[in-house]
């Protein structure tokens, strides 16, 4: 606390990111990073930007990148917004589109940055409980609101909402902005970008941190009606007109264009996830159905916090959430390589004193 702080700072409870350990020889399965690095086209594009041109400001409109995204989704350039990771884009969306008289709605177990944005921008919100099986129930969102936001697949549960249910939600909320955070959609869920042309209140956010292996570059984008995109642009240009540097724009453009590499790494992650789920279940773990690059899992004999600590003793890092209480018994495990996930299973078998 400091007498020099603005009043808003005193009331903030900041988001706590996943740990980035500085230790070597770790099996790091805690922050949903892609286990496979960026493709050669991305690396070549980044190397090409290490030039004299770095003395010049980047394109403030990121037109080449936006064009690559528009082509990928078969949508107009005016429907694309880019920013410094999807977290920044979500922050702009909360500020530009979700601050109204009525409270906004989002799940009670979801991405924990959402209530942080609400605290920062003074937005009232209601947390809507997931079902007993940790699913989003659209019927619970058929009420007056100032906007709706949720990830699909949800985080940290990994459960996905069907496209038909998202469409039903949109039809029932024609006057509220609905933000669908598709950070993990490429690992097994169906994107709702196709609905943007029919529903002017829909904003879909994506990140290149997960399925496109660029967490270190910090690039995200949103797809939506041109009026929603204009609102994001107005906030961006009142905050930072140059959110993406030259290397970020070049690398992200190459990543969007290299579909073959993107699809191959997604297939690998999905295949490893299926094997990991089967292995965990053979050890007696409950695993929530996941369409993401992580699973939420628990064992009837061990608390999630205890298991996380025991794994750490074996140099394996997974993530545990103490709140909300309903998920405290669980661990969230990022899908790594086959070798990393096998090491996790071996360690758990050792902890449980059961053969693999």
Short mmCIF file of C-alpha atoms in Angstrom, two decimals:
data_model
loop_
_atom_site.label_atom_id
_atom_site.label_comp_id
_atom_site.label_asym_id
_atom_site.label_seq_id
_atom_site.Cartn_x
_atom_site.Cartn_y
_atom_site.Cartn_z
CA UNK A 1 0.00 0.00 0.00
CA UNK A 2 1.18 3.50 -0.75
CA UNK A 3 -0.27 6.96 -0.35
CA UNK A 4 0.82 7.63 -3.94
CA UNK A 5 -1.47 4.99 -5.43
CA UNK A 6 -4.63 5.93 -7.28
CA UNK A 7 -7.76 4.80 -5.48
CA UNK A 8 -8.53 2.07 -8.03
CA UNK A 9 -5.21 0.34 -7.33
CA UNK A 10 -6.08 -0.25 -3.68
CA UNK A 11 -9.07 -2.39 -4.65
CA UNK A 12 -7.43 -4.52 -7.34
CA UNK A 13 -6.80 -8.24 -6.98
CA UNK A 14 -4.46 -8.92 -9.90
CA UNK A 15 -4.44 -12.07 -12.00
CA UNK A 16 -1.79 -14.59 -10.97
CA UNK A 17 -0.15 -16.21 -14.02
CA UNK A 18 1.13 -19.76 -14.05
CA UNK A 19 4.58 -20.26 -12.60
CA UNK A 20 7.54 -19.97 -14.97
CA UNK A 21 10.26 -21.85 -13.03
CA UNK A 22 13.87 -20.93 -13.63
CA UNK A 23 15.04 -24.47 -12.89
CA UNK A 24 16.36 -26.90 -15.48
CA UNK A 25 15.37 -30.53 -16.13
CA UNK A 26 11.70 -29.88 -15.41
CA UNK A 27 8.69 -31.53 -16.99
CA UNK A 28 6.69 -28.32 -17.31
CA UNK A 29 2.97 -29.03 -17.64
CA UNK A 30 1.44 -26.03 -15.88
CA UNK A 31 0.83 -23.15 -18.31
CA UNK A 32 -0.79 -24.74 -21.40
CA UNK A 33 2.10 -23.93 -23.69
CA UNK A 34 2.47 -25.92 -26.88
CA UNK A 35 5.15 -28.63 -26.48
CA UNK A 36 6.19 -28.12 -30.10
CA UNK A 37 8.05 -25.00 -31.15
CA UNK A 38 7.10 -22.73 -34.04
CA UNK A 39 7.56 -23.95 -37.59
CA UNK A 40 10.46 -23.09 -39.91
CA UNK A 41 8.42 -20.46 -41.80
CA UNK A 42 7.88 -18.56 -38.55
CA UNK A 43 11.54 -18.75 -37.57
CA UNK A 44 12.62 -17.54 -41.01
CA UNK A 45 10.18 -14.62 -40.81
CA UNK A 46 11.53 -13.65 -37.39
CA UNK A 47 15.14 -13.81 -38.55
CA UNK A 48 14.31 -11.59 -41.50
CA UNK A 49 13.05 -8.90 -39.12
CA UNK A 50 16.40 -8.71 -37.29
CA UNK A 51 17.44 -5.87 -39.59
CA UNK A 52 17.87 -2.13 -39.86
CA UNK A 53 14.10 -1.78 -40.22
CA UNK A 54 13.73 -2.25 -36.46
CA UNK A 55 14.52 1.44 -36.09
CA UNK A 56 11.14 2.15 -37.74
CA UNK A 57 7.74 1.90 -36.09
CA UNK A 58 5.65 -1.13 -37.09
CA UNK A 59 2.46 -0.91 -39.11
CA UNK A 60 -0.09 0.37 -36.53
CA UNK A 61 -2.89 -1.47 -38.36
CA UNK A 62 -1.02 -4.80 -38.78
CA UNK A 63 -2.57 -5.12 -42.22
CA UNK A 64 -0.53 -8.10 -43.49
CA UNK A 65 -1.33 -10.06 -40.35
CA UNK A 66 -4.99 -9.11 -40.40
CA UNK A 67 -5.18 -10.11 -44.06
CA UNK A 68 -3.69 -13.53 -43.24
CA UNK A 69 -6.25 -14.00 -40.46
CA UNK A 70 -9.10 -12.85 -42.71
CA UNK A 71 -8.05 -15.34 -45.39
CA UNK A 72 -7.79 -18.16 -42.85
CA UNK A 73 -11.33 -17.53 -41.58
CA UNK A 74 -12.78 -16.45 -44.95
CA UNK A 75 -13.94 -13.13 -43.55
CA UNK A 76 -13.45 -9.44 -44.35
CA UNK A 77 -10.45 -7.43 -43.16
CA UNK A 78 -12.80 -5.00 -41.38
CA UNK A 79 -13.88 -7.86 -39.10
CA UNK A 80 -10.38 -8.46 -37.68
CA UNK A 81 -8.66 -6.82 -34.70
CA UNK A 82 -5.18 -7.77 -33.48
CA UNK A 83 -3.39 -7.07 -30.22
CA UNK A 84 -0.67 -7.98 -27.77
CA UNK A 85 -2.03 -11.39 -26.86
CA UNK A 86 -5.69 -12.25 -26.38
CA UNK A 87 -5.44 -10.98 -22.79
CA UNK A 88 -4.99 -7.43 -24.08
CA UNK A 89 -7.84 -7.91 -26.55
CA UNK A 90 -10.12 -9.22 -23.82
CA UNK A 91 -9.20 -6.22 -21.66
CA UNK A 92 -10.14 -3.88 -24.51
CA UNK A 93 -13.41 -5.80 -25.02
CA UNK A 94 -14.35 -5.47 -21.35
CA UNK A 95 -13.57 -1.75 -21.50
CA UNK A 96 -15.19 -1.01 -24.86
CA UNK A 97 -18.13 -3.40 -25.01
CA UNK A 98 -19.07 -4.80 -21.60
CA UNK A 99 -19.43 -1.77 -19.31
CA UNK A 100 -23.17 -1.12 -19.14
CA UNK A 101 -25.91 -0.64 -16.55
CA UNK A 102 -26.63 -4.34 -16.04
CA UNK A 103 -24.02 -6.80 -14.73
CA UNK A 104 -22.25 -9.07 -17.18
CA UNK A 105 -22.42 -12.86 -16.88
CA UNK A 106 -19.66 -15.46 -16.93
CA UNK A 107 -19.16 -18.92 -15.38
CA UNK A 108 -18.17 -19.30 -11.75
CA UNK A 109 -15.34 -21.62 -12.80
CA UNK A 110 -13.59 -20.05 -15.76
CA UNK A 111 -10.61 -17.93 -16.81
CA UNK A 112 -9.72 -16.03 -13.65
CA UNK A 113 -8.76 -12.86 -15.55
CA UNK A 114 -12.44 -12.01 -16.11
CA UNK A 115 -13.17 -10.73 -12.58
CA UNK A 116 -9.82 -8.90 -12.66
CA UNK A 117 -10.92 -6.92 -15.72
CA UNK A 118 -14.20 -6.16 -13.99
CA UNK A 119 -12.35 -4.80 -10.96
CA UNK A 120 -10.06 -2.71 -13.14
CA UNK A 121 -12.87 -1.13 -15.18
CA UNK A 122 -15.60 -1.00 -12.53
CA UNK A 123 -17.88 -3.54 -14.24
CA UNK A 124 -20.55 -5.32 -12.24
CA UNK A 125 -20.72 -9.07 -12.82
CA UNK A 126 -22.54 -12.23 -11.82
CA UNK A 127 -20.80 -15.60 -11.73
CA UNK A 128 -23.13 -18.25 -13.15
CA UNK A 129 -22.51 -21.69 -11.61
CA UNK A 130 -21.47 -24.52 -13.90
CA UNK A 131 -23.56 -27.67 -13.70
CA UNK A 132 -22.63 -30.54 -11.40
CA UNK A 133 -20.67 -32.03 -14.30
CA UNK A 134 -18.81 -28.72 -14.81
CA UNK A 135 -20.65 -27.71 -17.98
CA UNK A 136 -22.00 -24.35 -19.12
CA UNK A 137 -25.80 -24.45 -19.26
CA UNK A 138 -27.16 -21.95 -21.79
CA UNK A 139 -30.50 -21.74 -20.00
CA UNK A 140 -28.74 -20.08 -17.06
CA UNK A 141 -27.78 -17.17 -19.35
CA UNK A 142 -31.29 -16.45 -20.59
CA UNK A 143 -31.78 -13.46 -18.30
CA UNK A 144 -31.22 -9.69 -18.49
CA UNK A 145 -27.52 -8.85 -18.65
CA UNK A 146 -24.96 -6.28 -19.73
CA UNK A 147 -22.99 -8.83 -21.72
CA UNK A 148 -21.75 -12.41 -21.62
CA UNK A 149 -18.21 -13.80 -21.78
CA UNK A 150 -16.91 -17.35 -21.56
CA UNK A 151 -14.11 -19.49 -22.99
CA UNK A 152 -14.94 -22.32 -25.37
CA UNK A 153 -13.53 -24.79 -24.47
CA UNK A 154 -13.86 -23.50 -20.93
CA UNK A 155 -10.77 -23.09 -18.78
CA UNK A 156 -9.70 -24.73 -16.55
CA UNK A 157 -12.31 -27.47 -17.11
CA UNK A 158 -11.60 -28.12 -20.80
CA UNK A 159 -15.27 -28.80 -21.54
CA UNK A 160 -16.65 -27.41 -24.80
CA UNK A 161 -20.05 -25.98 -25.65
CA UNK A 162 -21.63 -27.14 -28.92
CA UNK A 163 -21.96 -24.62 -31.74
CA UNK A 164 -25.73 -25.10 -31.73
CA UNK A 165 -25.85 -24.06 -28.06
CA UNK A 166 -23.78 -20.94 -28.74
CA UNK A 167 -26.21 -20.05 -31.52
CA UNK A 168 -29.13 -20.54 -29.14
CA UNK A 169 -27.42 -18.24 -26.64
CA UNK A 170 -26.94 -15.57 -29.30
CA UNK A 171 -30.55 -15.76 -30.46
CA UNK A 172 -31.70 -15.25 -26.88
CA UNK A 173 -29.39 -12.26 -26.31
CA UNK A 174 -29.72 -10.02 -29.39
CA UNK A 175 -29.01 -6.81 -27.46
CA UNK A 176 -25.98 -7.98 -25.44
CA UNK A 177 -22.41 -8.41 -26.61
CA UNK A 178 -21.35 -12.05 -26.32
CA UNK A 179 -17.60 -12.63 -26.16
CA UNK A 180 -16.46 -16.18 -26.86
CA UNK A 181 -12.84 -16.72 -25.87
CA UNK A 182 -11.53 -19.45 -28.20
CA UNK A 183 -7.99 -19.73 -26.84
CA UNK A 184 -8.14 -23.55 -26.98
CA UNK A 185 -10.67 -24.19 -29.74
CA UNK A 186 -8.17 -25.72 -32.18
CA UNK A 187 -7.65 -28.76 -29.97
CA UNK A 188 -11.06 -30.30 -30.48
CA UNK A 189 -13.95 -27.82 -30.26
CA UNK A 190 -15.91 -26.14 -33.06
CA UNK A 191 -15.19 -22.46 -33.64
CA UNK A 192 -18.10 -20.04 -33.73
CA UNK A 193 -16.35 -17.56 -36.07
CA UNK A 194 -18.79 -18.69 -38.76
CA UNK A 195 -21.60 -17.09 -36.73
CA UNK A 196 -20.08 -13.60 -36.83
CA UNK A 197 -21.69 -12.81 -40.19
CA UNK A 198 -25.15 -13.57 -38.76
CA UNK A 199 -24.90 -12.18 -35.24
CA UNK A 200 -23.63 -8.58 -34.95
CA UNK A 201 -23.28 -8.88 -31.15
CA UNK A 202 -20.73 -11.73 -31.32
CA UNK A 203 -17.02 -11.17 -30.71
CA UNK A 204 -14.68 -14.17 -30.93
CA UNK A 205 -11.15 -13.94 -29.52
CA UNK A 206 -8.17 -16.11 -30.45
CA UNK A 207 -4.57 -16.38 -29.37
CA UNK A 208 -1.47 -17.59 -31.19
CA UNK A 209 0.03 -18.67 -27.86
CA UNK A 210 -1.44 -22.17 -27.79
CA UNK A 211 -2.17 -23.98 -31.04
CA UNK A 212 0.32 -21.89 -33.05
CA UNK A 213 3.23 -22.24 -30.59
CA UNK A 214 3.85 -18.51 -30.12
CA UNK A 215 3.29 -17.86 -26.41
CA UNK A 216 6.59 -15.96 -26.32
CA UNK A 217 5.58 -13.58 -29.12
CA UNK A 218 2.31 -12.31 -27.53
CA UNK A 219 -0.17 -12.07 -30.39
CA UNK A 220 -3.93 -12.42 -30.32
CA UNK A 221 -6.87 -11.40 -32.46
CA UNK A 222 -10.61 -10.89 -32.42
CA UNK A 223 -13.23 -11.53 -35.09
CA UNK A 224 -16.49 -9.62 -35.02
CA UNK A 225 -18.89 -7.19 -36.63
CA UNK A 226 -17.15 -4.06 -37.96
CA UNK A 227 -18.88 -1.90 -35.33
CA UNK A 228 -17.44 -4.03 -32.52
CA UNK A 229 -14.00 -3.91 -34.14
CA UNK A 230 -14.21 -0.13 -34.39
CA UNK A 231 -14.89 0.06 -30.64
CA UNK A 232 -11.77 -2.02 -29.96
CA UNK A 233 -9.74 0.18 -32.31
CA UNK A 234 -10.91 3.32 -30.53
CA UNK A 235 -9.80 1.93 -27.17
CA UNK A 236 -6.51 0.63 -28.59
CA UNK A 237 -5.64 3.96 -30.19
CA UNK A 238 -6.40 5.71 -26.92
CA UNK A 239 -4.01 3.35 -25.14
CA UNK A 240 -1.24 2.11 -27.49
CA UNK A 241 -1.31 2.65 -31.24
CA UNK A 242 1.55 0.16 -31.81
CA UNK A 243 0.70 -2.96 -29.77
CA UNK A 244 2.49 -5.38 -32.11
CA UNK A 245 6.13 -4.91 -33.09
CA UNK A 246 7.62 -5.84 -36.45
CA UNK A 247 8.85 -9.30 -35.35
CA UNK A 248 5.49 -10.14 -33.79
CA UNK A 249 3.59 -9.17 -36.93
CA UNK A 250 5.96 -11.07 -39.20
CA UNK A 251 6.06 -14.22 -37.08
CA UNK A 252 2.31 -14.27 -36.53
CA UNK A 253 1.62 -13.76 -40.24
CA UNK A 254 3.83 -16.72 -41.11
CA UNK A 255 2.13 -18.84 -38.43
CA UNK A 256 -1.32 -18.09 -39.82
CA UNK A 257 -0.18 -18.97 -43.34
CA UNK A 258 1.55 -22.25 -42.41
CA UNK A 259 -1.59 -24.35 -42.04
CA UNK A 260 0.15 -27.68 -42.53
CA UNK A 261 2.45 -27.21 -39.54
CA UNK A 262 -0.36 -25.85 -37.38
CA UNK A 263 -2.61 -28.80 -38.18
CA UNK A 264 0.16 -31.34 -37.59
CA UNK A 265 1.01 -30.04 -34.11
CA UNK A 266 -2.68 -29.92 -33.15
CA UNK A 267 -3.06 -33.56 -34.21
CA UNK A 268 -0.05 -34.52 -32.09
CA UNK A 269 -1.41 -32.76 -29.02
CA UNK A 270 -4.85 -34.32 -29.45
CA UNK A 271 -3.33 -37.78 -29.86
CA UNK A 272 -1.21 -37.37 -26.74
CA UNK A 273 -4.21 -36.07 -24.79
CA UNK A 274 -6.20 -39.20 -25.64
CA UNK A 275 -3.36 -41.47 -24.49
CA UNK A 276 -2.86 -39.46 -21.30
CA UNK A 277 -6.56 -39.60 -20.43
CA UNK A 278 -6.56 -43.38 -20.84
CA UNK A 279 -3.43 -43.72 -18.67
CA UNK A 280 -4.84 -41.49 -15.92
CA UNK A 281 -8.10 -43.39 -15.89
CA UNK A 282 -6.21 -46.68 -15.58
CA UNK A 283 -4.66 -45.27 -12.39
CA UNK A 284 -8.08 -44.47 -10.95
CA UNK A 285 -8.22 -40.76 -11.87
CA UNK A 286 -11.39 -38.99 -12.90
CA UNK A 287 -10.71 -36.85 -15.98
CA UNK A 288 -13.18 -34.27 -17.23
CA UNK A 289 -13.89 -34.51 -20.99
CA UNK A 290 -11.50 -32.04 -22.61
CA UNK A 291 -11.37 -30.36 -26.02
CA UNK A 292 -8.34 -28.29 -24.97
CA UNK A 293 -4.58 -28.86 -24.65
CA UNK A 294 -5.00 -29.67 -20.97
CA UNK A 295 -7.06 -31.90 -18.73
CA UNK A 296 -8.60 -31.33 -15.31
CA UNK A 297 -8.21 -34.46 -13.22
CA UNK A 298 -8.52 -35.74 -9.66
CA UNK A 299 -7.91 -38.92 -7.70
CA UNK A 300 -10.27 -40.10 -4.95
CA UNK A 301 -7.42 -40.78 -2.53
CA UNK A 302 -5.42 -37.56 -2.91
CA UNK A 303 -6.14 -33.85 -2.71
CA UNK A 304 -5.07 -31.92 -5.79
CA UNK A 305 -2.74 -29.68 -3.81
CA UNK A 306 -1.03 -32.68 -2.24
CA UNK A 307 -0.55 -34.44 -5.57
CA UNK A 308 0.80 -31.26 -7.14
CA UNK A 309 3.39 -30.97 -4.36
CA UNK A 310 4.40 -34.63 -4.69
CA UNK A 311 4.86 -34.22 -8.44
CA UNK A 312 6.97 -31.14 -7.89
CA UNK A 313 9.30 -33.20 -5.71
CA UNK A 314 9.83 -35.30 -8.83
CA UNK A 315 10.51 -32.21 -11.00
CA UNK A 316 7.10 -32.28 -12.68
CA UNK A 317 5.10 -29.04 -12.57
CA UNK A 318 1.32 -29.04 -13.00
CA UNK A 319 -1.19 -26.42 -11.86
CA UNK A 320 -3.49 -26.45 -8.87
CA UNK A 321 -6.29 -23.97 -8.17
CA UNK A 322 -7.37 -23.58 -4.56
CA UNK A 323 -10.39 -21.52 -5.63
CA UNK A 324 -13.19 -22.04 -6.40
CA UNK A 325 -13.47 -24.79 -3.81
CA UNK A 326 -15.23 -27.12 -6.23
CA UNK A 327 -12.04 -27.59 -8.24
CA UNK A 328 -9.61 -27.65 -5.31
CA UNK A 329 -9.43 -31.48 -5.46
CA UNK A 330 -8.29 -31.31 -9.10
CA UNK A 331 -5.02 -30.70 -10.93
CA UNK A 332 -4.83 -29.09 -14.35
CA UNK A 333 -2.31 -30.88 -16.54
CA UNK A 334 -1.03 -29.36 -19.78
CA UNK A 335 -0.62 -31.83 -22.64
CA UNK A 336 3.10 -32.10 -23.31
CA UNK A 337 4.97 -34.47 -25.59
CA UNK A 338 4.44 -38.22 -25.36
CA UNK A 339 7.68 -38.45 -23.38
CA UNK A 340 6.66 -35.73 -20.92
CA UNK A 341 3.22 -37.24 -20.35
CA UNK A 342 4.72 -40.70 -19.89
CA UNK A 343 7.01 -39.24 -17.22
CA UNK A 344 3.95 -37.76 -15.50
CA UNK A 345 2.12 -41.09 -15.55
CA UNK A 346 5.18 -42.92 -14.21
CA UNK A 347 5.48 -40.41 -11.36
CA UNK A 348 1.80 -40.69 -10.48
CA UNK A 349 2.00 -44.48 -10.55
CA UNK A 350 4.94 -44.27 -8.17
CA UNK A 351 3.05 -41.90 -5.86
CA UNK A 352 0.02 -44.19 -5.88
CA UNK A 353 2.28 -47.28 -5.58
CA UNK A 354 0.57 -48.88 -8.51
CA UNK A 355 2.15 -50.34 -11.62
CA UNK A 356 1.71 -48.39 -14.82
#
